[in-house]
Structure formats: structure tokens, C-alpha cells
XYZ file of N, CA, C and O in Angstrom:
312
model
N 0.517 -1.445 -0.327
C -0.040 -0.526 0.125
C 1.218 1.306 -0.285
O 1.637 0.849 0.769
N 0.545 1.982 -0.851
C 1.019 3.876 -0.590
C 0.777 4.581 0.313
O -0.563 4.577 1.527
N 1.477 6.030 1.178
C 1.312 6.544 1.466
C 1.057 7.827 1.528
O 2.109 8.173 1.901
N -0.032 8.087 0.592
C -0.182 8.670 -0.829
C -1.588 10.239 -0.464
O -2.774 8.359 -0.353
N -1.648 10.988 -0.106
C -3.226 11.079 -0.814
C -2.525 12.610 -1.886
O -2.013 12.627 -1.623
N -3.937 12.679 -2.188
C -3.682 13.867 -3.382
C -4.829 14.961 -2.992
O -5.823 14.751 -3.237
N -3.874 16.213 -2.660
C -5.261 17.117 -2.431
C -5.883 17.910 -3.431
O -4.719 18.613 -4.214
N -7.229 18.372 -3.702
C -7.220 19.180 -4.772
C -6.874 20.885 -3.963
O -7.270 21.360 -3.401
N -6.356 21.519 -4.948
C -6.242 22.888 -5.205
C -5.978 23.919 -6.068
O -5.903 24.863 -6.190
N -7.361 23.224 -6.660
C -7.822 24.362 -7.786
C -8.276 25.425 -7.211
O -8.055 25.614 -8.238
N -8.498 25.504 -6.236
C -9.364 26.527 -5.667
C -8.791 28.188 -5.629
O -9.390 28.690 -5.225
N -6.957 27.347 -5.020
C -6.402 28.179 -4.869
C -5.385 28.687 -5.859
O -4.667 29.402 -5.670
N -4.882 28.589 -6.815
C -4.724 28.725 -8.148
C -5.114 29.540 -8.606
O -6.175 29.943 -8.345
N -4.257 30.394 -9.052
C -4.755 32.025 -9.155
C -4.523 32.694 -8.413
O -4.692 34.116 -8.209
N -4.141 32.450 -7.039
C -3.984 33.259 -5.453
C -2.434 33.490 -5.173
O -1.608 33.229 -6.583
N -2.028 34.426 -4.381
C -0.565 35.132 -4.273
C -0.252 34.735 -2.989
O -1.157 35.005 -2.082
N 1.300 35.055 -3.134
C 1.201 35.223 -1.211
C 2.832 36.266 -2.163
O 3.668 35.725 -2.105
N 2.757 37.221 -1.266
C 4.103 38.299 -1.447
C 4.319 38.181 -2.345
O 5.130 38.613 -3.138
N 3.111 38.851 -3.661
C 3.119 39.558 -4.884
C 3.694 38.379 -5.372
O 3.129 39.070 -7.130
N 2.898 36.808 -4.652
C 3.954 35.654 -6.289
C 2.658 35.295 -6.464
O 2.000 34.160 -5.331
N 2.907 35.341 -8.173
C 1.127 34.605 -8.339
C 1.465 32.924 -8.004
O 1.849 32.057 -9.400
N 0.154 32.298 -7.803
C 1.032 30.548 -7.736
C -0.487 30.109 -9.050
O -1.281 29.552 -8.988
N 0.258 30.561 -10.643
C -1.184 30.080 -11.200
C -0.683 28.009 -11.295
O -1.627 27.229 -12.452
N 0.253 27.478 -11.355
C -0.247 25.705 -10.939
C 0.217 25.514 -9.926
O 0.912 25.241 -9.400
N 0.553 23.653 -9.364
C 0.643 23.136 -8.739
C 2.366 23.384 -8.702
O 2.596 22.880 -7.683
N 3.128 23.338 -9.336
C 4.080 23.421 -9.664
C 4.737 24.573 -8.447
O 6.178 24.559 -7.806
N 4.293 25.743 -8.857
C 4.186 26.434 -8.138
C 3.897 26.664 -6.994
O 4.318 27.671 -5.701
N 2.709 26.043 -6.691
C 1.994 26.148 -5.555
C 2.953 25.101 -4.353
O 3.423 25.974 -2.911
N 3.482 24.141 -4.744
C 3.970 23.818 -4.060
C 5.598 23.951 -3.578
O 5.608 24.305 -2.239
N 6.116 24.850 -4.302
C 7.728 26.005 -4.324
C 6.885 26.364 -3.006
O 8.009 26.421 -1.993
N 5.733 27.140 -3.511
C 5.574 28.128 -2.029
C 5.774 27.779 -0.665
O 6.049 28.568 0.179
N 4.989 26.415 -1.215
C 4.537 25.748 -0.089
C 5.700 25.432 1.116
O 5.676 25.251 2.005
N 6.220 25.225 0.421
C 7.859 24.887 0.758
C 8.782 26.241 1.159
O 8.901 26.087 2.303
N 8.621 27.372 0.374
C 9.149 28.607 0.800
C 9.239 29.173 1.975
O 9.770 29.760 2.972
N 7.285 29.024 2.075
C 6.936 29.697 2.977
C 6.099 29.318 4.802
O 6.450 29.898 5.455
N 5.847 27.935 3.988
C 5.693 27.248 5.456
C 6.819 25.805 5.227
O 6.249 25.057 6.936
N 7.360 25.374 4.806
C 8.260 24.509 4.950
C 7.907 22.954 5.424
O 8.429 22.423 5.977
N 7.002 23.277 4.340
C 6.191 21.443 4.279
C 6.686 21.380 2.031
O 6.256 21.847 1.132
N 6.926 20.036 2.636
C 7.195 19.409 1.406
C 6.087 18.699 0.950
O 5.811 18.027 0.914
N 5.747 19.353 -0.656
C 4.739 18.031 -1.328
C 4.882 18.140 -3.283
O 6.229 18.934 -3.528
N 4.364 16.862 -3.369
C 4.849 16.553 -5.066
C 4.039 17.084 -6.040
O 2.524 17.694 -5.219
N 4.298 18.232 -6.879
C 2.812 18.568 -7.576
C 2.084 17.676 -8.490
O 3.204 17.190 -8.958
N 1.109 18.053 -8.296
C 0.468 17.259 -8.989
C 0.724 16.654 -10.753
O 0.424 15.572 -10.867
N 1.098 18.099 -11.606
C 1.145 17.904 -12.670
C 2.544 16.576 -12.391
O 2.545 16.737 -13.808
N 2.998 16.176 -11.675
C 4.223 15.035 -12.608
C 3.387 13.381 -12.502
O 4.670 12.693 -13.140
N 1.938 13.504 -11.980
C 1.428 12.347 -12.007
C -0.104 12.684 -13.224
O -0.452 11.688 -13.256
N 0.240 14.778 -14.208
C -0.774 14.061 -15.590
C -2.404 14.838 -14.720
O -2.833 14.359 -15.023
N -1.449 15.390 -13.335
C -2.636 15.912 -12.116
C -2.740 16.590 -12.031
O -3.034 17.629 -10.675
N -2.396 18.083 -12.465
C -2.700 19.432 -12.591
C -4.657 20.304 -12.147
O -4.763 19.501 -11.757
N -3.437 20.713 -10.314
C -4.560 21.268 -10.182
C -4.918 20.407 -8.477
O -5.193 20.512 -8.211
N -3.794 19.422 -8.342
C -3.724 18.824 -7.286
C -1.976 17.757 -6.976
O -1.250 19.373 -7.202
N -1.543 18.687 -5.832
C -0.821 18.333 -4.890
C -0.740 17.035 -3.805
O -1.904 16.482 -3.994
N 0.242 16.015 -4.032
C 1.115 14.880 -3.375
C 1.240 15.329 -1.822
O 1.864 15.851 -1.949
N 0.781 14.573 -0.853
C 1.303 14.667 0.710
C 1.628 13.091 0.615
O 0.703 12.114 0.377
N 1.821 13.128 1.419
C 3.509 11.968 1.760
C 2.633 11.438 3.642
O 2.366 12.959 4.063
N 1.827 10.437 3.904
C 1.401 10.640 5.494
C 2.362 9.257 6.015
O 1.677 8.980 7.173
N 3.230 9.327 5.649
C 3.831 8.361 6.245
C 4.758 8.263 6.940
O 6.753 9.082 7.689
N 4.238 8.875 8.043
C 4.720 9.423 9.382
C 4.065 9.558 10.376
O 2.918 8.899 10.436
N 4.977 10.200 11.821
C 4.268 10.130 12.719
C 2.480 11.298 12.803
O 2.396 11.992 12.204
N 1.882 10.727 14.063
C 0.728 11.764 13.547
C 0.848 13.268 14.858
O 0.166 14.284 13.917
N 2.096 13.017 14.858
C 2.356 14.799 15.688
C 2.573 15.628 13.997
O 3.002 17.172 14.436
N 3.599 15.127 13.198
C 4.294 15.720 12.523
C 3.240 16.062 11.190
O 2.965 17.573 10.676
N 2.598 15.319 10.757
C 1.255 14.662 10.163
C 0.524 16.525 10.903
O -0.009 17.134 10.229
N -0.068 16.365 12.124
C -1.209 17.346 12.913
C 0.191 18.881 12.373
O -0.428 19.633 11.947
N 1.465 18.561 12.324
C 2.313 19.790 12.253
C 2.076 20.849 10.710
O 1.620 22.030 10.858
N 2.292 19.425 9.901
C 1.955 20.013 8.838
C 0.267 19.839 8.160
O 0.670 21.751 7.497
N -0.190 19.718 8.931
C -1.205 20.565 8.245
C -1.977 21.641 8.728
O -2.786 22.663 8.315
N -0.968 21.851 10.164
C -1.588 22.872 10.951
C -0.896 24.186 10.394
O -0.873 25.479 9.384
N 0.517 24.054 9.429
C 1.206 24.770 8.244
C 1.093 25.080 6.893
O 0.385 26.325 6.716
N -0.196 24.140 6.631
C -0.562 24.210 5.740
C -1.615 25.412 5.410
O -1.705 26.674 4.575
N -2.646 24.889 6.807
C -3.506 26.381 7.031
C -3.369 27.374 6.853
O -4.046 28.615 6.346
N -2.164 27.635 7.636
C -1.850 28.822 7.501
C -0.914 29.485 6.514
O -1.166 30.509 6.317
N -0.945 27.809 5.953
C 0.053 28.880 4.473
C -1.512 29.819 3.752
O -1.233 30.036 2.666
N -2.377 29.215 3.344
C -3.823 28.964 2.777
C -4.150 30.151 2.903
O -4.750 30.787 2.458
N -3.990 30.939 4.133
C -4.890 31.923 5.175
C -4.358 32.112 4.269
O -4.680 34.284 4.816
N -2.722 32.508 4.237
C -2.498 34.119 4.014
C -2.524 34.134 1.987
O -1.372 35.288 1.929
N -2.593 33.548 1.646
C -2.572 32.956 -0.022
C -4.315 35.109 -0.247
O -5.206 34.999 0.687
N -4.324 35.106 -1.774
C -4.681 36.733 -1.783
C -5.825 36.656 -2.930
O -4.022 36.199 -3.734
């Protein structure tokens, strides 16, 4: 079995952070890493633009921390 989840980020594309417009999944995950220290794989790498892939092969504590960071990142998007 795999330890991955695909997250739909389509409604977040086109938004910006610090003046940087996030037009695609690659730009989104790069900004997520830069601003929130959360690593994800852009969905386009799997032919699924508008999604990102997250791994949950870690502790519940790390998963909760990562989800909190993602929520904070999304709240900053304009």
C-alpha cells in the first residue's frame, strides 16, 4: 500500500502570496515549501494538474504540524 494523498488545490491556483501568483501546482508546492516548510509533490508530475501529493508515512504529530502549516499558508493567500 501507498502512504500518499492527493489534495485538490484548484480553488487556490491564481491566488498569490507576497506578490507571487501561484498559477499551477508546481508554483504552489514551491511556495508552500518556501513559506511554510512543507514539502509536497505537484500533481502535474502525475498528470493531475490542480492537485498536490502529500505523504503521510510519518508520525501523527508530524502530520498535525504539517496540516497546521498548510492551513496557515492557505490563510495567507490573496
